Amino acid sequence: MIALPLLALAVSSPDPEPLRAAVEACDRTAMTTLARAEPRRRAEWAEAVYKEQRAIAADRAAILPSAQSASGAATLASARQGLEARQEQLNDARAVERAWREFYDEYRADFLSSCSARKRDGA
């Protein structure tokens, strides 16, 4: 199982300010640096999410109810709540990542559209 704080570090979203600043300044060097780093960041993010989802699935399978006592039912309910919380945090991380990718893609398109013309026009 991946500890949730470790997962949070692995899937933390990038700071949008460097991207915003690079586009506003038409800073080709900064955009190149960001563009080169993004595929690796996305791959690492996907790996962390995959590992956490597998861990959640394995933990969920491990707590499938068998012959249970009254105290076992309470333990089972507690374990299920923990798994639900982990799944919810993972779902939130996915939503934040989708929002980042949309932000990144829109700003990259803006850079390509706006800054390419400025370079050609000498602006």
Coordinates of C-alpha atoms in Angstrom, one line a residue:
M1 CA 0.0 0.0 0.0
I2 CA 1.3 3.5 -0.8
A3 CA 0.9 5.8 2.1
L4 CA -1.4 8.7 1.2
P5 CA 1.1 11.4 2.0
L6 CA 3.6 9.8 -0.3
L7 CA 0.9 9.6 -3.0
A8 CA 0.1 13.3 -2.4
L9 CA 3.7 14.2 -3.0
A10 CA 3.9 12.1 -6.2
V11 CA 0.7 13.6 -7.7
S12 CA 1.1 17.2 -6.5
S13 CA 0.1 19.6 -9.2
P14 CA 2.6 21.8 -10.9
D15 CA 2.7 25.5 -10.1
P16 CA 0.9 27.3 -12.9
E17 CA 2.8 30.6 -12.5
P18 CA 5.9 29.6 -14.5
L19 CA 3.7 28.5 -17.5
R20 CA 1.6 31.7 -17.3
A21 CA 4.7 33.9 -17.1
A22 CA 6.4 32.1 -20.0
V23 CA 3.4 32.6 -22.2
E24 CA 2.9 36.2 -21.2
A25 CA 6.6 37.0 -21.9
C26 CA 6.8 34.8 -25.0
D27 CA 9.8 33.2 -23.3
R28 CA 10.7 30.4 -25.7
T29 CA 13.5 29.0 -23.4
A30 CA 11.1 28.7 -20.4
M31 CA 8.4 27.1 -22.6
T32 CA 10.9 24.6 -24.0
T33 CA 12.0 23.7 -20.5
L34 CA 8.4 23.2 -19.4
A35 CA 7.5 21.3 -22.5
R36 CA 10.4 18.9 -22.1
A37 CA 9.6 18.2 -18.4
E38 CA 5.9 17.7 -18.8
P39 CA 5.9 14.2 -20.4
R40 CA 8.1 12.8 -17.6
R41 CA 5.9 14.5 -14.9
R42 CA 2.8 13.0 -16.5
A43 CA 4.4 9.5 -16.6
E44 CA 5.5 9.7 -13.0
W45 CA 2.0 10.9 -12.0
A46 CA 0.3 8.1 -13.9
E47 CA 2.7 5.5 -12.3
A48 CA 1.9 6.8 -8.8
V49 CA -1.9 6.8 -9.5
Y50 CA -1.7 3.3 -11.0
K51 CA 0.2 1.9 -7.9
E52 CA -2.2 3.5 -5.5
Q53 CA -5.3 2.2 -7.4
R54 CA -3.8 -1.3 -7.4
A55 CA -3.1 -1.0 -3.7
I56 CA -6.7 0.1 -3.0
A57 CA -8.0 -2.8 -5.1
A58 CA -5.8 -5.3 -3.3
D59 CA -6.7 -3.9 0.1
R60 CA -10.4 -4.0 -0.8
A61 CA -10.1 -7.6 -1.9
A62 CA -8.3 -8.5 1.3
I63 CA -11.2 -7.2 3.5
L64 CA -13.9 -9.1 1.7
P65 CA -16.2 -10.3 4.4
S66 CA -15.9 -13.8 5.5
A67 CA -17.2 -15.3 8.7
Q68 CA -17.2 -12.3 10.9
S69 CA -17.9 -11.6 14.5
A70 CA -19.4 -8.4 15.9
S71 CA -16.0 -6.9 16.5
G72 CA -14.9 -8.1 13.1
A73 CA -17.8 -6.2 11.5
A74 CA -16.7 -2.9 13.2
T75 CA -13.1 -3.5 12.0
L76 CA -14.4 -4.2 8.5
A77 CA -16.5 -1.1 8.5
S78 CA -13.5 1.0 9.6
A79 CA -11.3 -0.6 6.9
R80 CA -14.0 0.2 4.3
Q81 CA -14.2 3.8 5.4
G82 CA -10.4 4.1 5.1
L83 CA -10.5 2.6 1.6
E84 CA -13.3 5.0 0.6
A85 CA -11.4 7.9 1.8
R86 CA -8.3 6.8 -0.1
Q87 CA -10.3 6.3 -3.3
E88 CA -11.9 9.8 -2.9
Q89 CA -8.5 11.4 -2.5
L90 CA -7.3 9.6 -5.6
N91 CA -10.4 10.7 -7.5
D92 CA -9.7 14.3 -6.4
A93 CA -6.1 14.0 -7.6
R94 CA -7.3 12.8 -11.0
A95 CA -9.7 15.8 -11.3
V96 CA -6.9 18.2 -10.4
E97 CA -4.6 16.5 -12.9
R98 CA -7.3 16.8 -15.6
A99 CA -7.6 20.5 -14.8
W100 CA -3.8 21.0 -15.0
R101 CA -3.6 19.3 -18.3
E102 CA -6.4 21.5 -19.7
F103 CA -4.6 24.6 -18.3
Y104 CA -1.3 23.5 -19.7
D105 CA -2.7 22.6 -23.2
E106 CA -4.6 25.9 -23.5
Y107 CA -1.6 28.0 -22.4
R108 CA 0.7 26.0 -24.8
A109 CA -1.7 26.6 -27.6
D110 CA -1.8 30.3 -26.7
F111 CA 2.0 30.4 -26.7
L112 CA 2.2 28.7 -30.1
S113 CA -0.5 31.0 -31.6
S114 CA 0.6 34.3 -30.0
C115 CA 4.3 34.0 -29.7
S116 CA 5.0 32.5 -33.1
A117 CA 3.4 35.5 -34.8
R118 CA 5.3 37.9 -32.6
K119 CA 8.6 36.3 -33.6
R120 CA 7.8 36.4 -37.3
D121 CA 6.5 40.0 -37.1
G122 CA 9.5 41.2 -35.1
A123 CA 7.3 42.2 -32.2

